[in-house]
Amino acid sequence: MSGETLREKLEILADAAKYDASCASSGTARKNSLGGKGIGSTEGMGICHAYAPDGRCISLLKILLTNHCIFDCHYCVNRKSSNVRRARFTPQEVADLTLNFYKRNYIEGLFLSSGIVKSANHTMEQLVEAARILREEHDFRGYIHLKSIPEADPELIDQAGLHADRVSINVELPTRSGLSRLAPDKDEAQIEGAMDKTKARIIQAKDERKRFKHAPRFAPAGQSTQMIVGADAASDADIVGKASTLYKAFGLRRVYYSAFSPIPDASAVLPLKRPPLMREHRLYQSDWLMRFYGYAPGEVAQATEADGNLPLDIDPKLAWALKFREQFPVDVNRASKEQLLRVPGLGTTAVARILKARRHRTLRLDDVARLTQSIAKVRPFLCTLDWQPTMLTDRADLRALLAPKQEQLELF
């Protein structure tokens, strides 16, 4: 390791970090460098995201401090029994890289995670030190996301929150049995205990800010977590239920889903094939239904099929509507906002436009078509002044009519 150049370390540790999906940077408001003080900003245009060909976010400088690890999680490419090249940054090297990339306009912030080297406390100290150098020595005001290590002392996690915009602790797997089987060194109670302490600290910091103007911020962009999908036998219904519990118990800003990726020298207990990326996408859609459309977790679970997984060919909202057709059609001119949000094809923006437009006139089908992206998908589930779907809503082949058409991909 000692003979590796900084470039080689970056190549190894940036590649090792690509499996972590929880690097989105929305939701923060921190001091910026307007007025010529400091460097960086999370204000204004915010963080610009770019995505790798496999859909993962690469807009931040997304690296590991080290891919050495004393844990042996079966699904992790950096586990101690894995035969991969190892490297380690010093905190100063991380700070220098971040500043150099930022000044070249390559990035707008830092996402820093790490394998666990020596001990949880030692690793957490190194992560915090990198953030401290940026904040205190260089007055860096860009975005910082630190991955906390639940086994570390609470005081160290507290220090992380004082420097970072967002902190996250991965729950890794949706079930306790899955975690015990695939990550025997991790403990669900310890993970959730750390998340609970972080939640309490965020609430405390907000309260202090209300009383004292100069009280320090603590993780102003909140905390998040990530679950791996498809490494164990957990169904989508299990994952949705777990995500709902985490949102309620720990006030999370986001739960991220990462489809399991086969790794070199994989353990025999892992599946041989990765789950379809569409499964990850359907879980994000279901997450959206709970957060913005008023669906209860049980209702999302009702959209699953006999195996407990969401259908891959249609979105969860359409799947639910097809199962509960007695709820439709809804009258666009009389229905409540909550009813309109259940109509497949109507997003929050379209519903807001409909509610605003119907204050001034009674809506016809052409009016709705101008306010939505696809009237074909919406038409079976609503009625307007001049449109009644009659038997269309109850047609046995309605799913086939509304499902996206399968296309043959080109070979070249």
Coordinates of C-alpha atoms in Angstrom, one line a residue:
M1 CA 0.0 0.0 0.0
S2 CA 2.8 2.4 0.9
G3 CA 4.1 2.4 -2.7
E4 CA 0.8 3.5 -4.2
T5 CA 0.4 7.0 -5.6
L6 CA -2.4 9.3 -4.8
R7 CA -3.9 8.6 -8.2
E8 CA -3.8 4.8 -7.6
K9 CA -5.4 5.2 -4.2
L10 CA -8.2 7.3 -5.7
E11 CA -8.8 4.7 -8.4
I12 CA -9.1 2.0 -5.8
L13 CA -11.2 3.8 -3.2
A14 CA -13.5 5.6 -5.6
D15 CA -14.3 2.3 -7.3
A16 CA -14.9 0.7 -3.9
A17 CA -17.4 3.4 -3.0
K18 CA -19.6 2.9 -6.0
Y19 CA -21.9 0.4 -4.3
D20 CA -23.1 3.0 -1.9
A21 CA -26.3 4.7 -3.3
S22 CA -27.0 7.0 -0.4
C23 CA -25.1 10.0 -1.6
A24 CA -27.9 12.3 -2.7
S25 CA -27.5 15.8 -1.3
S26 CA -30.9 17.4 -1.3
G27 CA -32.4 19.1 1.7
T28 CA -29.5 21.1 3.2
A29 CA -29.2 24.8 3.9
R30 CA -25.8 25.9 5.1
K31 CA -23.7 29.0 5.0
N32 CA -22.3 29.8 1.6
S33 CA -19.3 31.7 0.3
L34 CA -21.2 34.7 -0.9
G35 CA -19.3 37.8 0.1
G36 CA -15.9 36.4 -0.6
K37 CA -15.6 34.4 2.7
G38 CA -14.8 30.7 2.7
I39 CA -15.0 28.3 -0.2
G40 CA -17.9 26.3 -1.5
S41 CA -21.7 26.5 -1.2
T42 CA -24.7 24.3 -0.9
E43 CA -27.1 27.2 -1.7
G44 CA -28.4 28.6 -4.9
M45 CA -28.3 25.9 -7.6
G46 CA -27.5 23.3 -5.0
I47 CA -25.5 20.2 -5.8
C48 CA -25.5 19.1 -9.5
H49 CA -25.8 15.4 -9.9
A50 CA -24.4 13.2 -12.5
Y51 CA -25.0 9.5 -13.0
A52 CA -22.8 6.6 -14.1
P53 CA -24.0 4.3 -16.8
D54 CA -25.4 1.9 -14.1
G55 CA -27.5 4.8 -12.7
R56 CA -25.4 5.5 -9.6
C57 CA -24.7 9.1 -8.5
I58 CA -21.2 10.3 -9.0
S59 CA -21.6 14.0 -8.7
L60 CA -19.9 14.2 -5.3
L61 CA -16.4 13.2 -4.7
K62 CA -17.5 9.8 -3.5
I63 CA -14.7 7.8 -1.9
L64 CA -13.8 5.5 0.9
L65 CA -11.2 6.6 3.4
T66 CA -10.0 3.0 3.2
N67 CA -11.2 -0.3 1.9
H68 CA -9.4 -2.2 4.6
C69 CA -12.1 -3.8 6.9
I70 CA -12.1 -6.0 10.0
F71 CA -15.7 -7.1 9.2
D72 CA -16.6 -9.9 6.9
C73 CA -20.0 -9.1 5.5
H74 CA -20.7 -11.6 2.7
Y75 CA -22.2 -9.0 0.3
C76 CA -19.4 -6.5 0.6
V77 CA -16.5 -6.3 -1.8
N78 CA -14.3 -4.8 0.9
R79 CA -14.8 -7.6 3.5
K80 CA -11.7 -8.8 5.2
S81 CA -11.7 -12.2 3.3
S82 CA -12.1 -10.4 -0.1
N83 CA -9.1 -10.6 -2.5
V84 CA -9.1 -7.0 -3.7
R85 CA -6.4 -4.3 -3.8
R86 CA -6.3 -2.3 -0.6
A87 CA -5.6 1.4 -0.1
R88 CA -6.0 4.0 2.5
F89 CA -6.1 7.8 2.5
T90 CA -5.1 10.0 5.3
P91 CA -7.6 12.7 6.4
Q92 CA -5.3 15.4 5.0
E93 CA -5.3 13.6 1.6
V94 CA -9.1 13.5 1.5
A95 CA -9.3 17.2 2.3
D96 CA -6.7 18.1 -0.4
L97 CA -8.5 16.0 -3.0
T98 CA -11.8 17.6 -2.2
L99 CA -10.5 21.1 -2.4
N100 CA -8.6 20.4 -5.7
F101 CA -11.6 18.7 -7.3
Y102 CA -13.9 21.5 -6.1
K103 CA -11.7 24.3 -7.5
R104 CA -11.7 22.5 -10.9
N105 CA -15.5 22.4 -10.8
Y106 CA -15.5 18.6 -10.9
I107 CA -17.6 18.2 -7.7
E108 CA -19.7 20.2 -5.4
G109 CA -19.2 18.2 -2.2
L110 CA -17.8 15.1 -0.5
F111 CA -19.4 11.8 0.3
L112 CA -17.0 9.9 2.6
S113 CA -17.5 6.4 3.9
S114 CA -15.0 3.8 5.0
G115 CA -14.2 0.2 5.8
I116 CA -13.5 -0.3 9.4
V117 CA -9.8 -0.5 10.1
K118 CA -8.3 -1.2 13.5
S119 CA -11.5 -0.3 15.3
A120 CA -14.8 1.6 14.8
N121 CA -13.6 4.5 17.0
H122 CA -10.3 4.8 15.1
T123 CA -12.0 4.8 11.8
M124 CA -14.6 7.3 12.9
E125 CA -11.9 9.6 14.2
Q126 CA -10.3 9.6 10.8
L127 CA -13.6 10.4 9.1
V128 CA -14.3 13.3 11.4
E129 CA -10.7 14.6 11.1
A130 CA -11.1 14.8 7.3
A131 CA -14.3 16.8 7.7
R132 CA -12.8 19.0 10.4
I133 CA -9.8 19.9 8.2
L134 CA -12.2 21.0 5.4
R135 CA -14.5 23.0 7.7
E136 CA -12.1 24.6 10.2
E137 CA -8.8 24.9 8.3
H138 CA -10.1 25.7 4.9
D139 CA -13.6 27.1 5.7
F140 CA -15.1 24.7 3.2
R141 CA -18.8 25.4 2.9
G142 CA -19.7 22.8 0.3
Y143 CA -21.7 19.7 1.0
I144 CA -20.3 17.0 3.2
H145 CA -22.0 13.6 3.7
L146 CA -20.3 11.3 6.3
K147 CA -21.2 7.7 6.7
S148 CA -21.3 7.0 10.5
I149 CA -20.2 3.8 12.0
P150 CA -22.8 2.6 14.5
E151 CA -20.2 0.8 16.7
A152 CA -18.3 4.1 17.3
D153 CA -18.7 6.1 20.5
P154 CA -21.7 8.5 20.4
E155 CA -19.3 11.4 21.0
L156 CA -17.6 10.7 17.7
I157 CA -20.9 10.5 15.8
D158 CA -21.8 13.8 17.5
Q159 CA -18.6 15.3 16.1
A160 CA -19.5 14.0 12.6
G161 CA -22.9 15.7 12.7
L162 CA -21.3 19.0 13.6
H163 CA -19.2 19.0 10.5
A164 CA -21.4 17.2 8.0
D165 CA -24.6 18.3 6.3
R166 CA -25.9 14.8 6.3
V167 CA -25.0 11.7 8.2
S168 CA -26.1 8.2 7.4
I169 CA -26.0 4.8 9.0
N170 CA -26.8 1.8 6.8
V171 CA -29.2 -0.8 8.1
E172 CA -27.8 -3.0 5.3
L173 CA -30.6 -5.6 5.1
P174 CA -34.3 -5.4 5.7
T175 CA -34.6 -8.3 8.1
R176 CA -32.8 -9.3 11.3
S177 CA -32.4 -12.8 10.1
G178 CA -30.8 -11.6 6.8
L179 CA -28.4 -9.3 8.8
S180 CA -27.4 -12.2 11.1
R181 CA -26.8 -14.5 8.2
L182 CA -24.9 -12.1 5.8
A183 CA -23.3 -9.6 8.2
P184 CA -22.6 -11.5 11.4
D185 CA -20.4 -8.7 12.8
K186 CA -23.2 -6.2 12.7
D187 CA -26.0 -5.9 15.2
E188 CA -29.5 -4.5 14.4
A189 CA -30.1 -3.2 17.9
Q190 CA -26.7 -1.3 17.8
I191 CA -27.5 0.2 14.3
E192 CA -30.9 1.4 15.3
G193 CA -29.6 2.6 18.7
A194 CA -27.1 4.9 16.8
M195 CA -29.8 6.1 14.5
D196 CA -32.0 6.9 17.5
K197 CA -29.2 8.9 19.2
T198 CA -28.6 10.8 15.9
K199 CA -32.3 11.7 15.7
A200 CA -32.4 13.0 19.2
R201 CA -29.3 15.1 18.6
I202 CA -30.8 16.6 15.4
I203 CA -34.0 17.5 17.3
Q204 CA -31.9 19.0 20.2
A205 CA -29.8 21.1 17.7
K206 CA -33.0 22.5 16.1
D207 CA -34.3 23.4 19.5
E208 CA -31.1 25.2 20.4
R209 CA -31.1 27.1 17.1
K210 CA -34.5 28.4 18.0
R211 CA -33.3 29.7 21.3
F212 CA -29.8 30.8 20.4
K213 CA -28.9 32.2 17.0
H214 CA -25.3 31.0 17.0
A215 CA -25.9 27.5 18.3
P216 CA -24.1 25.0 16.1
R217 CA -25.9 23.1 13.4
F218 CA -26.1 19.4 13.6
A219 CA -26.6 17.5 10.3
P220 CA -28.9 20.1 8.9
A221 CA -29.8 17.8 5.9
G222 CA -30.8 15.1 8.4
Q223 CA -29.9 11.4 8.4
S224 CA -30.5 8.7 5.8
T225 CA -29.9 5.0 5.4
Q226 CA -29.6 2.3 2.8
M227 CA -30.9 -1.2 2.3
I228 CA -29.5 -3.8 0.0
V229 CA -32.1 -5.4 -2.2
G230 CA -31.9 -9.0 -3.5
A231 CA -29.0 -10.3 -1.4
D232 CA -31.4 -12.2 0.9
A233 CA -34.9 -13.6 0.5
A234 CA -36.7 -10.5 1.8
S235 CA -39.7 -9.5 -0.4
D236 CA -40.6 -6.0 -1.5
A237 CA -43.4 -6.1 1.1
D238 CA -40.8 -6.8 3.8
I239 CA -38.6 -3.9 2.5
V240 CA -41.4 -1.4 2.3
G241 CA -42.5 -2.4 5.8
K242 CA -39.0 -1.9 7.1
A243 CA -38.6 1.4 5.4
S244 CA -41.8 2.7 6.8
T245 CA -40.7 1.7 10.3
L246 CA -37.4 3.5 9.9
Y247 CA -39.1 6.7 8.7
K248 CA -41.4 6.8 11.7
A249 CA -38.9 5.7 14.3
F250 CA -35.9 7.8 13.3
G251 CA -37.3 10.7 11.3
L252 CA -35.1 9.8 8.3
R253 CA -34.9 12.1 5.3
R254 CA -34.4 9.2 2.9
V255 CA -34.2 5.5 2.6
Y256 CA -32.1 4.4 -0.3
Y257 CA -32.3 1.0 -2.0
S258 CA -29.3 -0.6 -3.7
A259 CA -29.8 -3.6 -5.8
F260 CA -27.3 -6.3 -4.8
S261 CA -24.4 -6.5 -7.2
P262 CA -22.4 -9.7 -7.6
I263 CA -18.8 -9.2 -6.4
P264 CA -15.5 -10.9 -7.2
D265 CA -14.9 -14.0 -5.1
A266 CA -18.4 -13.9 -3.9
S267 CA -19.5 -16.0 -0.9
A268 CA -21.5 -19.2 -1.6
V269 CA -24.4 -17.9 0.5
L270 CA -25.1 -15.1 -2.0
P271 CA -27.4 -15.4 -5.1
L272 CA -25.5 -16.0 -8.3
K273 CA -27.5 -13.3 -10.2
R274 CA -28.2 -9.7 -9.4
P275 CA -31.9 -8.7 -9.1
P276 CA -33.3 -6.6 -11.9
L277 CA -32.5 -2.9 -11.5
M278 CA -36.2 -2.4 -12.3
R279 CA -36.9 -3.9 -8.8
E280 CA -34.9 -1.1 -7.2
H281 CA -36.8 1.4 -9.3
R282 CA -40.2 0.0 -8.2
L283 CA -39.1 0.3 -4.6
Y284 CA -38.2 4.0 -5.1
Q285 CA -41.6 4.5 -6.7
S286 CA -43.3 2.8 -3.7
D287 CA -41.3 5.0 -1.3
W288 CA -42.6 8.0 -3.2
L289 CA -46.2 6.8 -2.8
M290 CA -45.8 6.7 1.0
R291 CA -44.0 10.0 1.3
F292 CA -45.9 12.2 -1.2
Y293 CA -49.2 10.4 -2.2
G294 CA -50.6 9.4 1.2
Y295 CA -50.4 5.6 0.8
A296 CA -50.0 3.6 4.0
P297 CA -47.3 0.9 3.9
G298 CA -50.0 -1.7 4.0
E299 CA -51.6 -0.3 0.9
V300 CA -48.3 -0.4 -1.0
A301 CA -48.0 -4.1 0.2
Q302 CA -51.4 -4.7 -1.4
A303 CA -49.9 -3.8 -4.7
T304 CA -47.5 -6.7 -4.6
E305 CA -48.0 -10.0 -6.3
A306 CA -48.3 -13.5 -4.8
D307 CA -44.6 -13.7 -4.0
G308 CA -44.6 -10.4 -2.1
N309 CA -42.8 -8.5 -4.8
L310 CA -44.0 -5.5 -6.8
P311 CA -44.7 -6.2 -10.4
L312 CA -41.9 -5.2 -12.7
D313 CA -43.9 -4.3 -15.8
I314 CA -46.2 -1.7 -14.3
D315 CA -45.6 0.9 -11.5
P316 CA -47.0 0.3 -8.0
K317 CA -49.6 3.0 -8.2
L318 CA -51.2 1.4 -11.3
A319 CA -50.9 -2.0 -9.8
W320 CA -52.8 -0.9 -6.7
A321 CA -55.5 0.8 -8.8
L322 CA -56.0 -2.3 -10.9
K323 CA -56.5 -4.3 -7.8
F324 CA -59.0 -1.9 -6.3
R325 CA -61.0 -0.8 -9.3
E326 CA -64.1 -0.1 -7.1
Q327 CA -62.3 3.1 -6.0
F328 CA -62.6 4.4 -9.6
P329 CA -63.5 6.3 -11.6
V330 CA -63.1 9.6 -9.6
D331 CA -64.8 12.8 -10.7
V332 CA -62.1 15.3 -11.6
N333 CA -64.4 18.2 -10.8
R334 CA -65.5 16.9 -7.4
A335 CA -62.9 14.6 -6.1
S336 CA -60.7 15.5 -3.1
K337 CA -56.9 16.0 -3.5
E338 CA -56.3 12.6 -1.8
Q339 CA -58.6 10.8 -4.3
L340 CA -56.9 12.5 -7.3
L341 CA -53.5 11.5 -6.1
R342 CA -54.6 7.9 -6.4
V343 CA -55.3 8.2 -10.1
P344 CA -52.6 6.4 -12.1
G345 CA -50.8 8.9 -14.3
L346 CA -51.6 12.0 -12.1
G347 CA -48.6 13.2 -10.3
T348 CA -48.5 15.8 -7.5
T349 CA -47.9 18.6 -10.1
A350 CA -50.8 17.6 -12.3
V351 CA -53.1 17.3 -9.3
A352 CA -52.1 20.8 -8.2
R353 CA -52.9 22.1 -11.7
I354 CA -56.3 20.4 -11.7
L355 CA -57.2 21.8 -8.3
K356 CA -56.2 25.3 -9.4
A357 CA -58.0 25.0 -12.8
R358 CA -61.3 23.8 -11.5
R359 CA -61.7 26.8 -9.4
H360 CA -62.4 28.7 -12.6
R361 CA -64.2 26.2 -14.8
T362 CA -65.7 22.8 -15.0
L363 CA -63.0 20.5 -16.6
R364 CA -63.5 18.5 -19.7
L365 CA -61.2 15.6 -20.9
D366 CA -59.3 17.9 -23.2
D367 CA -58.6 20.2 -20.3
V368 CA -57.2 17.3 -18.2
A369 CA -55.1 16.2 -21.3
R370 CA -53.4 19.6 -21.3
L371 CA -52.6 19.3 -17.6
T372 CA -51.1 15.8 -17.7
Q373 CA -48.4 13.9 -19.6
S374 CA -50.5 10.9 -20.7
I375 CA -54.2 11.1 -21.0
A376 CA -54.3 7.4 -22.2
K377 CA -53.2 6.2 -18.8
V378 CA -55.5 8.5 -16.9
R379 CA -58.7 8.0 -18.9
P380 CA -59.9 4.7 -17.4
F381 CA -59.8 6.0 -13.9
L382 CA -61.6 9.3 -14.0
C383 CA -64.7 11.1 -15.4
T384 CA -65.1 14.6 -16.5
L385 CA -67.9 16.8 -17.8
D386 CA -67.8 15.1 -21.2
W387 CA -66.2 11.7 -20.4
Q388 CA -67.3 8.6 -18.6
P389 CA -65.1 5.5 -18.9
T390 CA -68.2 3.2 -18.6
M391 CA -66.9 -0.4 -18.9
L392 CA -63.4 0.6 -19.6
T393 CA -62.4 0.6 -15.9
D394 CA -63.6 -3.0 -15.5
R395 CA -62.1 -4.5 -18.7
A396 CA -60.3 -7.7 -18.0
D397 CA -57.4 -6.7 -20.4
L398 CA -57.0 -3.2 -18.9
R399 CA -53.5 -4.1 -17.5
A400 CA -52.4 -5.2 -20.9
L401 CA -53.7 -2.0 -22.4
L402 CA -51.9 0.2 -20.0
A403 CA -48.6 -1.7 -19.4
P404 CA -45.7 -0.3 -21.4
K405 CA -45.2 -2.1 -24.7
Q406 CA -42.2 -4.5 -24.7
E407 CA -39.5 -3.4 -27.2
Q408 CA -36.8 -5.5 -28.8
L409 CA -33.5 -3.8 -28.0
E410 CA -31.0 -3.3 -30.8
L411 CA -27.9 -5.4 -30.8
F412 CA -25.7 -2.6 -32.0

